Each structure stands twice: as structure tokens, then as C-alpha cells.
mmCIF file of C-alpha atoms and ligand atoms in Angstrom:
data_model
loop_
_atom_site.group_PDB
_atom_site.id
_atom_site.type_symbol
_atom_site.label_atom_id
_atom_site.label_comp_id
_atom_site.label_asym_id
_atom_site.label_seq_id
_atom_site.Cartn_x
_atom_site.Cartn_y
_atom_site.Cartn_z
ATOM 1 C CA UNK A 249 -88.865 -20.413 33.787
ATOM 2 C CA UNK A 250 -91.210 -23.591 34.475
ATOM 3 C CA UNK A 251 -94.675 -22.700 33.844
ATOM 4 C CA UNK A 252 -96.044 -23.035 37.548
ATOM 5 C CA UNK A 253 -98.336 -25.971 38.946
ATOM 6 C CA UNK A 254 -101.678 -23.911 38.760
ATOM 7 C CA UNK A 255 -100.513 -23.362 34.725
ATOM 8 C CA UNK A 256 -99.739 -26.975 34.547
ATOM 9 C CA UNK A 257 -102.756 -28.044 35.965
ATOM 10 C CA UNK A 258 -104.965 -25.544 34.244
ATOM 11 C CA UNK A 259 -103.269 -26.941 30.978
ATOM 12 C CA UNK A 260 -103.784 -30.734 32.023
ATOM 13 C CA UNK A 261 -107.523 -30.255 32.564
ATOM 14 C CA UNK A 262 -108.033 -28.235 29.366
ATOM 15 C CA UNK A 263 -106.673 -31.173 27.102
ATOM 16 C CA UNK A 264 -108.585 -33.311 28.795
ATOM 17 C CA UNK A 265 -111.597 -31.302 28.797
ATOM 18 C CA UNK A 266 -110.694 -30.749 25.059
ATOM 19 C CA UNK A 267 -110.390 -34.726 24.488
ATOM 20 C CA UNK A 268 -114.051 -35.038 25.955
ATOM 21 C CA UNK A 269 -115.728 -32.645 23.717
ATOM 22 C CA UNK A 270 -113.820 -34.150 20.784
ATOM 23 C CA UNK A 271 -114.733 -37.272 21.502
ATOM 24 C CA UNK A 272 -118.506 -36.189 22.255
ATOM 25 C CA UNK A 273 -118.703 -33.961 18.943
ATOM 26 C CA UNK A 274 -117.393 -36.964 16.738
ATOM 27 C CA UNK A 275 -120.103 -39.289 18.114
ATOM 28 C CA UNK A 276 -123.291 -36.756 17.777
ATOM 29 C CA UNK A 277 -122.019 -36.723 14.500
ATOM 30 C CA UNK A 278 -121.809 -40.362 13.539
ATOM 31 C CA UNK A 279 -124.221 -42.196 15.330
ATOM 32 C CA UNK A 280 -126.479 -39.996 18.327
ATOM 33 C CA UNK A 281 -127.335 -36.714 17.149
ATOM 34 C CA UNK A 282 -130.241 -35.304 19.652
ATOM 35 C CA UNK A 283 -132.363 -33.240 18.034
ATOM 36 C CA UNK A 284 -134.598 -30.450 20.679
ATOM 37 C CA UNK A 285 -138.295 -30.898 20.596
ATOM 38 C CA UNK A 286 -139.925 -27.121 19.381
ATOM 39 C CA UNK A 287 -143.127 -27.999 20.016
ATOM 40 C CA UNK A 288 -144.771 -25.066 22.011
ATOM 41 C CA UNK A 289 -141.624 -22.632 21.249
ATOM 42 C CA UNK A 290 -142.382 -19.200 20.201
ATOM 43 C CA UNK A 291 -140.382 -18.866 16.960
ATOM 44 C CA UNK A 292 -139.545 -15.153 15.606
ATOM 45 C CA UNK A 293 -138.911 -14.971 12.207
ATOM 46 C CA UNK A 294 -137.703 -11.697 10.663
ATOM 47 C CA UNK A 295 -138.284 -11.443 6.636
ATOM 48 C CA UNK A 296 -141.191 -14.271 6.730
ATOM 49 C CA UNK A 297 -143.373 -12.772 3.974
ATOM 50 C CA UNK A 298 -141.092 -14.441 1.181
ATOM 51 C CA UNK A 299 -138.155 -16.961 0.683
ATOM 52 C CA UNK A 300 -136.418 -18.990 3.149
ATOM 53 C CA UNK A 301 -138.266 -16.686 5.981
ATOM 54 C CA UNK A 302 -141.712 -18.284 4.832
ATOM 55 C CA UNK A 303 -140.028 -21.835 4.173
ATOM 56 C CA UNK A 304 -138.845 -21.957 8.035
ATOM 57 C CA UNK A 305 -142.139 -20.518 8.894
ATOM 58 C CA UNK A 306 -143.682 -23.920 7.473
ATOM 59 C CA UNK A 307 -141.031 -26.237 8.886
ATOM 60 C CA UNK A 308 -141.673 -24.580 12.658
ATOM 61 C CA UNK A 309 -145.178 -24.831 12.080
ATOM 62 C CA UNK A 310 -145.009 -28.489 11.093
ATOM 63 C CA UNK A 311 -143.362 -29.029 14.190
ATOM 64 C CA UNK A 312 -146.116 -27.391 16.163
ATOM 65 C CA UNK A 313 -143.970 -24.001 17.404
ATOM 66 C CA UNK A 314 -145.944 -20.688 18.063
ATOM 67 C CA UNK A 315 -145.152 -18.473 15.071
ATOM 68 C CA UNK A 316 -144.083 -14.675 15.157
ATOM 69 C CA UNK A 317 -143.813 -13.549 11.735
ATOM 70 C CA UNK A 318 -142.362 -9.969 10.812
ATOM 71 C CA UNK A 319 -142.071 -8.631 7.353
ATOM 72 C CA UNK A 320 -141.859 -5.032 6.190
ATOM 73 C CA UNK A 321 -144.345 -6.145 3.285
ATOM 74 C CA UNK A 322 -147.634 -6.851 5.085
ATOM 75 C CA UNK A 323 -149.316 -8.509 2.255
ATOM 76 C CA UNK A 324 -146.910 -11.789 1.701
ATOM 77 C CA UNK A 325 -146.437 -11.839 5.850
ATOM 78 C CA UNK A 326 -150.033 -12.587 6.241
ATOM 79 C CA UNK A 327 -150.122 -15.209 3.158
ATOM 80 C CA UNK A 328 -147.031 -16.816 5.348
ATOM 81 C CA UNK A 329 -149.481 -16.628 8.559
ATOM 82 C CA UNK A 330 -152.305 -18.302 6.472
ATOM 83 C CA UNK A 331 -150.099 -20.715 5.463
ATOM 84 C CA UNK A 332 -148.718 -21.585 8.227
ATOM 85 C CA UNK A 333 -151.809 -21.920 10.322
ATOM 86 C CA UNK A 334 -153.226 -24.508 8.014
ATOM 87 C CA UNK A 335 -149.784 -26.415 8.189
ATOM 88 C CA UNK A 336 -150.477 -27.131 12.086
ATOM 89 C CA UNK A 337 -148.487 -24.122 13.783
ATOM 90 C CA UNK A 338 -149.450 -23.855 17.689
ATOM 91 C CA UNK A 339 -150.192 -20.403 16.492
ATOM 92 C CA UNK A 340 -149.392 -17.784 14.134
ATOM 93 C CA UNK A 341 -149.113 -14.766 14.314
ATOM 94 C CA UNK A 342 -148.083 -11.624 11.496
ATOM 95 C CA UNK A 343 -146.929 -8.208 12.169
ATOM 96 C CA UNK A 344 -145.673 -5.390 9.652
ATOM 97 C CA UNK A 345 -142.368 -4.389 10.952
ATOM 98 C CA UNK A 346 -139.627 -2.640 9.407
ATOM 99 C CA UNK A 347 -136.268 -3.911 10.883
ATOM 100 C CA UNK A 348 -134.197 -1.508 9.276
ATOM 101 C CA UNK A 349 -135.735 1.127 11.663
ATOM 102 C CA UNK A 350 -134.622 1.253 15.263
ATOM 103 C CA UNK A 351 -137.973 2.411 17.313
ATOM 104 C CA UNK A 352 -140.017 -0.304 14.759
ATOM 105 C CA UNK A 353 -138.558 -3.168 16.126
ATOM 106 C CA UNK A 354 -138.945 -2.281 19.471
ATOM 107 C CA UNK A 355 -142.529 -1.001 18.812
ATOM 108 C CA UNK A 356 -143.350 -4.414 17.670
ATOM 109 C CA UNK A 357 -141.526 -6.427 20.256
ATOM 110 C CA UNK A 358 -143.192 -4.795 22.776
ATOM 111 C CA UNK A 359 -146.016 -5.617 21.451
ATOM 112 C CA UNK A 360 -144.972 -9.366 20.475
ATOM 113 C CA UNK A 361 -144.335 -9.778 24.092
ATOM 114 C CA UNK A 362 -147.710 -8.703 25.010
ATOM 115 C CA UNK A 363 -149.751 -10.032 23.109
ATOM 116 C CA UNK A 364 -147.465 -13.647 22.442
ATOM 117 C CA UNK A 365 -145.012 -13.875 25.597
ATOM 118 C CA UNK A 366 -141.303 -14.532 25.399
ATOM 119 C CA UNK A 367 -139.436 -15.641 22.004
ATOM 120 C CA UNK A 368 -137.395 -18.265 22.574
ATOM 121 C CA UNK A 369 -136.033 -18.621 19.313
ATOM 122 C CA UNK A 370 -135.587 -15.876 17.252
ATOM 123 C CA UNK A 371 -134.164 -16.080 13.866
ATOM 124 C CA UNK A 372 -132.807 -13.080 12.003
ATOM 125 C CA UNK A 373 -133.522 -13.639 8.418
ATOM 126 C CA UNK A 374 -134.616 -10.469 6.868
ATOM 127 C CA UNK A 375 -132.324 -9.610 4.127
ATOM 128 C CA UNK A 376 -131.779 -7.210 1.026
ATOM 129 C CA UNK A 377 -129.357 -6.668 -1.551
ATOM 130 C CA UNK A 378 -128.151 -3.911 -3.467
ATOM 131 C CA UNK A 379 -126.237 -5.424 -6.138
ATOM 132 C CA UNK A 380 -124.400 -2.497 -7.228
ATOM 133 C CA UNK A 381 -120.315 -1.588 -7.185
ATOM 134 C CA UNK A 382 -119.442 0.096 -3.942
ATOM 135 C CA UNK A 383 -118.971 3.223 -5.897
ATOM 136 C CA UNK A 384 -121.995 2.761 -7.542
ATOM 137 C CA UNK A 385 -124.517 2.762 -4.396
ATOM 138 C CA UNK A 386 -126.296 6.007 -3.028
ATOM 139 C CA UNK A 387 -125.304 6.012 0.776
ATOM 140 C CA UNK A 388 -128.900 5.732 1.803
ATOM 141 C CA UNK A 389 -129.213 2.001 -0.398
ATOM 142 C CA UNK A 390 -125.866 1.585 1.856
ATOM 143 C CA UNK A 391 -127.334 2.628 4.906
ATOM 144 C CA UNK A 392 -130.614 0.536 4.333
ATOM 145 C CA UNK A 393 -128.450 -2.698 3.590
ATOM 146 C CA UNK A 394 -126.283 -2.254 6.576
ATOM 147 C CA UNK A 395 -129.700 -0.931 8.402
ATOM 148 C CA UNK A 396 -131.588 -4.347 7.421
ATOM 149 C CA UNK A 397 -128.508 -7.216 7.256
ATOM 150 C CA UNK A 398 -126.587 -6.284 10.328
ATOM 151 C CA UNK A 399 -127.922 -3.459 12.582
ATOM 152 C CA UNK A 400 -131.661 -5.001 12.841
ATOM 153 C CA UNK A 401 -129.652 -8.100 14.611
ATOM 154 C CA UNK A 402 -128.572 -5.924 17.240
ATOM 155 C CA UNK A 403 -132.258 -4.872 18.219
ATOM 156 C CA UNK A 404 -133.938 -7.691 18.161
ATOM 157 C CA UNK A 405 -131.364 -9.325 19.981
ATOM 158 C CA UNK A 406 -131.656 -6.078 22.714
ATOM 159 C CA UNK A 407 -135.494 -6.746 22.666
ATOM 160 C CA UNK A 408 -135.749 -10.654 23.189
ATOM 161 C CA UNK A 409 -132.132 -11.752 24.473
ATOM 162 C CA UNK A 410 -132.660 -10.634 28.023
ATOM 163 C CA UNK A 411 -135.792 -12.950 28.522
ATOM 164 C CA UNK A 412 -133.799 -15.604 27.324
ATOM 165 C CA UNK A 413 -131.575 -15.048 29.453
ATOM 166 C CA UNK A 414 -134.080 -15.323 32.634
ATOM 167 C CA UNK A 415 -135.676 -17.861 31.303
ATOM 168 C CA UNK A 416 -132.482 -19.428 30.687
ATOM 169 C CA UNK A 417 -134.095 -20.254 27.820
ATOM 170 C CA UNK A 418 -133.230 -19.310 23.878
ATOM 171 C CA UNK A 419 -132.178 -19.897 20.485
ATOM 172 C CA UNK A 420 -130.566 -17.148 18.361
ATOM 173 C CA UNK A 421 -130.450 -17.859 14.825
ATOM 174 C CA UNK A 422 -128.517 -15.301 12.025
ATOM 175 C CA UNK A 423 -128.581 -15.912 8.531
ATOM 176 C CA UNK A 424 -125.353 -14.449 7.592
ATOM 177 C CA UNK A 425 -123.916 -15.845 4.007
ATOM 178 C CA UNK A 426 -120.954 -17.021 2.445
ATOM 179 C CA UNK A 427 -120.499 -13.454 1.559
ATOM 180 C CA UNK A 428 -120.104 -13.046 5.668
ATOM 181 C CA UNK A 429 -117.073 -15.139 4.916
ATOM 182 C CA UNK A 430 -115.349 -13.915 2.254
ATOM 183 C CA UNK A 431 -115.354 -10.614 0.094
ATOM 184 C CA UNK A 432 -117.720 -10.894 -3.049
ATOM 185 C CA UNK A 433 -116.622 -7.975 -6.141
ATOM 186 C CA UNK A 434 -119.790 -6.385 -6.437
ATOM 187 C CA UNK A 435 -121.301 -7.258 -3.021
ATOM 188 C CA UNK A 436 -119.443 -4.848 -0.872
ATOM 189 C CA UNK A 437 -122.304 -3.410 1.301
ATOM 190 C CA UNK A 438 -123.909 -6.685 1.538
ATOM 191 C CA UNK A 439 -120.762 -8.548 2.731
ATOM 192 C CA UNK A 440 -120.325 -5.682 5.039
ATOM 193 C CA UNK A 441 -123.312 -6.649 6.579
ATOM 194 C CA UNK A 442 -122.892 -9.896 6.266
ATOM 195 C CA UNK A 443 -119.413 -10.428 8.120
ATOM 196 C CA UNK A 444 -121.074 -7.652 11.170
ATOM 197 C CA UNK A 445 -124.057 -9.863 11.173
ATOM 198 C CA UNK A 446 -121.667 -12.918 11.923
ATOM 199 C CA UNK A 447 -118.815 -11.373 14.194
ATOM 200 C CA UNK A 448 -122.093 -10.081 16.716
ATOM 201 C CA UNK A 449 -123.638 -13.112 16.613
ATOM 202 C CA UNK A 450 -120.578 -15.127 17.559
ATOM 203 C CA UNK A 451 -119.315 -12.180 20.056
ATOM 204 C CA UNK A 452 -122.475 -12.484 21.944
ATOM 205 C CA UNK A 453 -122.316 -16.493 21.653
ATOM 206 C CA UNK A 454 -119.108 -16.042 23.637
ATOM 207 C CA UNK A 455 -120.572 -13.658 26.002
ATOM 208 C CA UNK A 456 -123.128 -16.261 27.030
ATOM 209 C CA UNK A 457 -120.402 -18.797 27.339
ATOM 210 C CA UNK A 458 -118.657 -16.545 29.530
ATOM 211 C CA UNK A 459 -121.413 -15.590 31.498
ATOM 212 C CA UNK A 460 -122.292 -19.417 31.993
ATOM 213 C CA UNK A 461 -125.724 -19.229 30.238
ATOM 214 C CA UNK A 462 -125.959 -22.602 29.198
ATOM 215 C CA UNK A 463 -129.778 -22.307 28.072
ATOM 216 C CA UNK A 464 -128.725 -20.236 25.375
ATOM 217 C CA UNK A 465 -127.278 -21.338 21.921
ATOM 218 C CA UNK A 466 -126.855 -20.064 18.814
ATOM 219 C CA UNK A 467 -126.630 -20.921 15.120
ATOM 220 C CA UNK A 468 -124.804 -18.887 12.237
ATOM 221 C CA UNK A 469 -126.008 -19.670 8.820
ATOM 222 C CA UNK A 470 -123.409 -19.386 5.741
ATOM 223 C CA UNK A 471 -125.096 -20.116 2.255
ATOM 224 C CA UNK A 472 -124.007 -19.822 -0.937
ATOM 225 C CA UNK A 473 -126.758 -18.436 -3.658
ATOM 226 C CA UNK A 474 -130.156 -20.189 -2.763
ATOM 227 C CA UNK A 475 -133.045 -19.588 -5.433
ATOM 228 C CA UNK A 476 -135.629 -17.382 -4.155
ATOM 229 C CA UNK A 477 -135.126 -15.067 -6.640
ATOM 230 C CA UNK A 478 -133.050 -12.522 -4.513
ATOM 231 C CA UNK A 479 -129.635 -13.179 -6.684
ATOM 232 C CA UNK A 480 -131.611 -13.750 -9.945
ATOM 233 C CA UNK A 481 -129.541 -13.621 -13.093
ATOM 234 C CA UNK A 482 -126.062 -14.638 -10.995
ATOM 235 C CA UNK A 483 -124.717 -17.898 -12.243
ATOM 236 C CA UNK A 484 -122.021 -20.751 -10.663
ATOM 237 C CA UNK A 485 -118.933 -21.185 -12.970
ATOM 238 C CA UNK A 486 -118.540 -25.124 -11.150
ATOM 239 C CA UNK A 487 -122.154 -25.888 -9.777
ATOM 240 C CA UNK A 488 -121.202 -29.404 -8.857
ATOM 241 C CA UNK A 489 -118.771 -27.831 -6.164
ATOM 242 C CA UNK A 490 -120.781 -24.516 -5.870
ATOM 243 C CA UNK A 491 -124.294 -25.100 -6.838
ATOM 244 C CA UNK A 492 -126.788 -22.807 -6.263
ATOM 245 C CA UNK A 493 -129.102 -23.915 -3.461
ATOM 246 C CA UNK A 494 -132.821 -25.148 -3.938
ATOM 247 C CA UNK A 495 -134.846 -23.251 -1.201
ATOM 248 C CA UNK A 496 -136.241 -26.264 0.236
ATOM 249 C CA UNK A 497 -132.885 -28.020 0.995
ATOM 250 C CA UNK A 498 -131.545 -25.122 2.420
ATOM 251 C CA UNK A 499 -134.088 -24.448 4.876
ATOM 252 C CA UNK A 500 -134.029 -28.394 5.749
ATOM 253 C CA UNK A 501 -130.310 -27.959 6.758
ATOM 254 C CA UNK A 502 -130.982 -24.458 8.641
ATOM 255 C CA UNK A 503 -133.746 -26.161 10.751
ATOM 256 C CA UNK A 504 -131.806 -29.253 11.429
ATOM 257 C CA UNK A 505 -129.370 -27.408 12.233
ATOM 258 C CA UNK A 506 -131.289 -25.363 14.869
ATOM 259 C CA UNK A 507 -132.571 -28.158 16.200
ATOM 260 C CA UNK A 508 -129.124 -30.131 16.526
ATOM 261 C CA UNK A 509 -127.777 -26.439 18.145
ATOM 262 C CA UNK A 510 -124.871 -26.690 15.852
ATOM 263 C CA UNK A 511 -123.294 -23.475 15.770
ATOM 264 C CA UNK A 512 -122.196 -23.317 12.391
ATOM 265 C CA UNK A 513 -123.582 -23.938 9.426
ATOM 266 C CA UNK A 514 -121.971 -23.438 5.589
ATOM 267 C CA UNK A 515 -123.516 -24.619 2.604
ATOM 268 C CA UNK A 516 -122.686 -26.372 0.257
ATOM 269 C CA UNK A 517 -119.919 -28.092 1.913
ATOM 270 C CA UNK A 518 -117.107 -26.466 -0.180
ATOM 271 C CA UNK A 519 -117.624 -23.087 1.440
ATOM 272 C CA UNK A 520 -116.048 -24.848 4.693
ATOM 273 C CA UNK A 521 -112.624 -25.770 1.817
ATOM 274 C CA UNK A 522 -112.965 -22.366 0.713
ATOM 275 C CA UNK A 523 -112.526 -20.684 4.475
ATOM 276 C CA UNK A 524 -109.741 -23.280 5.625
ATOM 277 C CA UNK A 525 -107.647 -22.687 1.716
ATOM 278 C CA UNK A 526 -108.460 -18.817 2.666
ATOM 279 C CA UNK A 527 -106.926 -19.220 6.081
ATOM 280 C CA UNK A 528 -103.304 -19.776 4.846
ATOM 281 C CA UNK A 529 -102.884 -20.006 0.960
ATOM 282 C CA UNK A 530 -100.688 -16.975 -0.139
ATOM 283 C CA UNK A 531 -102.913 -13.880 -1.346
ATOM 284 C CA UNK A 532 -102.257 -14.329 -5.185
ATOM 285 C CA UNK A 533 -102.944 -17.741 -5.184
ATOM 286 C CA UNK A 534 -106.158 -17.436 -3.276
ATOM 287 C CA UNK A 535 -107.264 -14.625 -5.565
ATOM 288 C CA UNK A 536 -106.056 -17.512 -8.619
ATOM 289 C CA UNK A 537 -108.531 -19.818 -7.470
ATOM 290 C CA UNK A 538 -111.453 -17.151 -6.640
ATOM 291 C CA UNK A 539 -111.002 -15.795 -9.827
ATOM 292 C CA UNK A 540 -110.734 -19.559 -11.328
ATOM 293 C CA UNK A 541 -114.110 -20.439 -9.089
ATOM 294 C CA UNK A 542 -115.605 -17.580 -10.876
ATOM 295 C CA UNK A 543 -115.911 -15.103 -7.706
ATOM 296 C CA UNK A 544 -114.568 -12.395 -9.180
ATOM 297 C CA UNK A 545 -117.469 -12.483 -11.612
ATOM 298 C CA UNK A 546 -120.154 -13.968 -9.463
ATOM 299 C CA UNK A 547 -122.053 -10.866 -9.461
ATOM 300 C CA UNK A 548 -122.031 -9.852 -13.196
ATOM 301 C CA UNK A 549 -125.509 -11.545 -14.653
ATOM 302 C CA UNK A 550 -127.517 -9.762 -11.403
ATOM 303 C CA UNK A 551 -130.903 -8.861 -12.564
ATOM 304 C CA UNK A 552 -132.314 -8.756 -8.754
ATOM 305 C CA UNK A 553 -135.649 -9.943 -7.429
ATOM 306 C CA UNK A 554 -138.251 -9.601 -9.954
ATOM 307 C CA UNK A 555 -140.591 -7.153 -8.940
ATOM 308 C CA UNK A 556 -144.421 -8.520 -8.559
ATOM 309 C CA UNK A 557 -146.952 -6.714 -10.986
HETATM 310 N N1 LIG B 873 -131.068 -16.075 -1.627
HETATM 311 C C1 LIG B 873 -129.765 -16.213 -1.499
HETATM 312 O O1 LIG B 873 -129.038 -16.522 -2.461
HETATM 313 C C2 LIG B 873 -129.121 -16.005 -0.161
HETATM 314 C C3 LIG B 873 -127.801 -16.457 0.037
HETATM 315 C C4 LIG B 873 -127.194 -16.251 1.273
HETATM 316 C C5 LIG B 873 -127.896 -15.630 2.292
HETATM 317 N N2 LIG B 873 -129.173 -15.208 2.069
HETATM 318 C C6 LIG B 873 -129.854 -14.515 3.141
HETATM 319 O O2 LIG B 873 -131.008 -15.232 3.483
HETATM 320 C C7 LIG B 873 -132.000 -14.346 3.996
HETATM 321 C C8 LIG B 873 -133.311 -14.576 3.295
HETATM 322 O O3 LIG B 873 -133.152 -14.268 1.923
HETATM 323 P P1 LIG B 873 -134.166 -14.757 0.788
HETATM 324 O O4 LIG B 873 -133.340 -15.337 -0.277
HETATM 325 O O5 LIG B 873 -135.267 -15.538 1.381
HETATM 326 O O6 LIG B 873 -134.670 -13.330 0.261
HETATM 327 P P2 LIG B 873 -136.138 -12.790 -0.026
HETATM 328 O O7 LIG B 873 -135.949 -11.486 -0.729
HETATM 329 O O8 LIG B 873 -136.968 -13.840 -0.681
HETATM 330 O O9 LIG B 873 -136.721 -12.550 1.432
HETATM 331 C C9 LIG B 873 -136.328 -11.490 2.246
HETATM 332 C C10 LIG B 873 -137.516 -11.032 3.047
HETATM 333 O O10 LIG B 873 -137.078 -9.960 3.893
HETATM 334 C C11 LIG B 873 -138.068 -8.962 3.873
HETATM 335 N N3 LIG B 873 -137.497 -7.668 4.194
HETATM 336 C C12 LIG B 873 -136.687 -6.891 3.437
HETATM 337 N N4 LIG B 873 -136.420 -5.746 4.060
HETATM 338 C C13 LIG B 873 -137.058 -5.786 5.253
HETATM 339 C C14 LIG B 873 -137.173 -4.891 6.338
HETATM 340 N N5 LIG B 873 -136.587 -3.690 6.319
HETATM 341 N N6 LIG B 873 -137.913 -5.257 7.403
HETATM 342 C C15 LIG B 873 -138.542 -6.449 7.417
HETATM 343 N N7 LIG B 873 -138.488 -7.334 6.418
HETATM 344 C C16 LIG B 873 -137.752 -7.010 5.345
HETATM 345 C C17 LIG B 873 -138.627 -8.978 2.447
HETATM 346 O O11 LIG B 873 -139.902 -8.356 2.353
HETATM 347 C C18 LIG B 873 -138.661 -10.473 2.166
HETATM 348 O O12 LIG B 873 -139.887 -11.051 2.531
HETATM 349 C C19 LIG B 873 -131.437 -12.944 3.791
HETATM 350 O O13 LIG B 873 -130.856 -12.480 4.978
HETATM 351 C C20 LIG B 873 -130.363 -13.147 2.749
HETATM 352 O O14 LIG B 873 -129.376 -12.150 2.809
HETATM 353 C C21 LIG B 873 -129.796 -15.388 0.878
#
């Protein structure tokens, strides 16, 4: 049967709609890429006391945006707020909040929205990692990874999204990981989390888009190993295709990135090969080249964050 003139038409104006955005995507890319002013934004960053949390504490602060820092360790949250202060924040403020714990992080975003106001970008960075075989891991050191890297996503968001969403206002932000994309041996909690952390985000993404809430956007943030200490003693069999990320770049790209609203970001660039071989390359061939790349083995040198005397 001929598809009917509503279908046709529906069809007609999607490709052209879909020509448009091409076309509009290719030249933000090449020449104009608008970048959103965050000057006077209140910025939310879980997991600031350390890491890339207190790197994109700096960065928001040098671009004069009203710090919320949470970290469940008080002391390196308020070094972050010190820090930040002096490097021209609008504001800064700390508070000692552990996500992995439902009734904390609304306890503390009540009072963040008190004593600050609204969020309007709110990036979920607080992270941990077991590092031990599935088998391996207590179920609480499950529970706590799943707890921290996923489920914490889901109450923040229920604590600060809805503001947004009056305001029609808002930034979400999740640093997911390359491990969000793919299975990592060794990693299995952690990628569990990782992969949640990204299918919510991008769910919700589409629920604004359904829902026709333009004002809100979202970024997803894929990186391979960055060194802030957190996969210490893991190694990169090919780091000119895989290297292990300096801190500083990677928190450049995430904040450009949030300011250019792309949604997605991978790093380094051959994580976006990896996903598109992964899409169709037969299973043993893709398991081949992980085990060529080294993934396989990716997790065997782990010595974890060193503790700090
Ligand atoms: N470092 C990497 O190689 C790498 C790679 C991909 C993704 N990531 C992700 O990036 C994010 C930041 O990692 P990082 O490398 O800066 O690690 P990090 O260990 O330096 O920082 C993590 C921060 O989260 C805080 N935190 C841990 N549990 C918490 C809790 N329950 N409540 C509140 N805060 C808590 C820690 O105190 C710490 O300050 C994490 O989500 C991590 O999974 C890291």
C-alpha cells in the first residue's frame, strides 16, 4: 500500500529538517562555534574536593560562575572553595555531602537552594572505583559504586532538574567514561555504573526534547584513563591512539564542551572508532582487537588512589 500523504509529508519535512541541522552542525563545527557566557551561573559540582571535580571548579570560577562544591571529604572541598575564591569565582561555596546516600543529597540541596538559589548547571562528577573482579567485590563496595557512579545522578537530578525546568533554564553535565561504553575485564561494577549513569542521562535528554524544554541541555562525558591518580598503576598498551589523559586537557575539553552544549563528548578521539568498529564488527574480531588494544588487560597494574598520610 502507498504510504499516505500525511506519511509522505511527515517524511518530506523530516529530511529536510534533517538537511538543516546537518548543515548547521557541520558549520558550528568548522567555522562559528557559539560558546554560552557562565558568568553569574550557579555551577554544582559533585566530587570537587579532588581531580577533575576541583579542575572544573577553577575553570567555572575563572569564568566568574557561582560555585556549589560537594565532596564527601570535607577537608579537600574547602581547599577547592579557597581556591577557587582566589581564582575570581562570583562565589563559592563548600558543603560535605555524601552522594551515595539518598536523604544526604537532598539534605544538602535543600539547603543549597536556600542559602545559594537555583543550580543551573549541575555536573555529576563524583566518582569511585573498586578495582576488583566482579567475584572479587563485597556487595556493599558494589552497592557503594553503583550508590556513588549512577544512583547519586538520579537525586540530584530529582533535586535541581525541576527548577530548571521553570526557569527554563539548565545544564546537566554526567561524567560517565569510556567504561560507560564498553565492558572493561576487571571494571564490572564500575562500568555498571558507568553505562546507567549514561543511558539516564540521555533518557532524560530525550524527555526534555519531548517535552519541548528547549532551555535545557545536556552533556555526557566519555574519557579514557585521565591522571588524577584514581586508575594509578593501569597502563595503555598504544598511548599514541589511547593515551592516558593529562587532567588539565581533559577538563579543557569537558568545559568547552559545556559551554558549546555538545552533547557528547569521548576522549581521546579513538574511543568514538572504538564505539562505531563495536557497532558492527563480528564478536571475535572485536574481542581480537580489544584484546590486541590491551583491554582485556587494562586493569591488571591497578594500585588505586594513593591514600594521603
Ligand atoms: N581518572 C580517570 O581515569 C577517569 C576516567 C574516566 C572517568 N572518570 C570519572 O571522572 C570523575 C572524577 O574522577 P577523578 O579522576 O577526578 O577522581 P578523584 O578520585 O580524584 O575524585 C573523585 C572525587 O569524588 C569524591 N567522592 C567519592 N565518593 C563520594 C561520595 N560518596 N560523595 C561525594 N563525593 C565523593 C572524592 O572524595 C573525590 O574528591 C569520576 O566520576 C570518575 O569515575 C575518571
Amino acid at each position: 500500500m502507498a504510504p499516505s500523504l500525511s506519511l509522505t509529508k511527515e517524511l518530506l519535512v523530516f529530511l529536510g529538517k534533517s538537511v538543516l541541522v546537518l548543515l548547521e552542525s557541520l558549520l558550528f563545527t568548522l567555522i562559528l562555534v557559539p560558546r554560552k557566557k557562565v558568568a553569574g551561573e550557579i555551577v554544582l559540582i559533585t566530587g570537587a574536593g579532588s581531580g577533575l571535580g576541583r579542575l572544573l571548579a577553577l575553570r567555572f570560577a575563572h569564568l566568574g560562575s557561582v560555585l556549589v562544591l560537594w565532596d564527601i571529604s570535607q577537608e579537600g572541598n574547602e581547599e577547592t572553595r579557597k581556591m577557587a575564591q582566589e581564582a575570581g569565582a562570583a562565589g563559592a561555596y563548600a558543603y560535605t555531602c555524601d552522594c551515595s546516600r539518598k536523604e544526604d543529597v537532598y539534605r544538602v540541596a535543600d539547603q543549597v537552594k536556600k542559602e545559594v538559589g537555583d543550580v543551573s548547571i549541575l555536573i555529576n562528577n563524583a566518582g569511585i572505583v573498586t578495582g576488583r573482579k566482579f567475584l572479587d567485590c563485597p556487595d556493599k563496595l558494589i552497592e557503594k559504586s553503583f550508590d556513588v557512579n549512577f544512583k547519586a545522578h538520579l537525586w540530584t537530578y530529582k533535586a535541581f532538574l525541576p527548577a530548571m525546568i521553570a526557569n527554563d533554564h539548565g545544564h546537566l553535565v554526567c561524567i560517565s567514561s569510556a567504561a560507560g561504553l564498553t565492558g572493561i575485564s576487571g571494571l564490572a561494577d564500575y562500568c555498571a555504573g558507568k553505562f546507567a549513569a549514561y543511558g539516564f542521562a540521555e533518557a532524560v535528554l530525550l524527555e526534555t526534547i519531548a517535552n519541548k524544554q528547549k532551555g535545557i541541555k545536556t552533556t555526557i562525558v566519555c574519557p579514557f584513563f585521565i591522571k588524577t591518580g584514581m586508575f594509578e598503576g593501569c597502563a595503555s598498551r598504544f598511548s599514541y591512539m589511547l593515551p592516558i589523559l593529562e587532567p588539565e586537557y581533559a577538563v579543557k575539553k569537558i568545559v568547552d564542551a559545556i559551554l558549546k552544549e555538545q552533547v557528547y563528548l569521548y576522549m581521546p578521539r579513538f574511543i568514538y572508532i572504538m564505539v562505531f568498529l563495536k557497532s558492527f564488527l563480528p564478536h571475535k574480531m572485536g574481542m581480537l582487537l580489544a584484546e590486541f588494544l590491551g583491554a582485556l588487560n587494562f586493569m591488571d597494574g591497578f594500585t588505586g588512589p594513593k591514600k594521603k598520610d
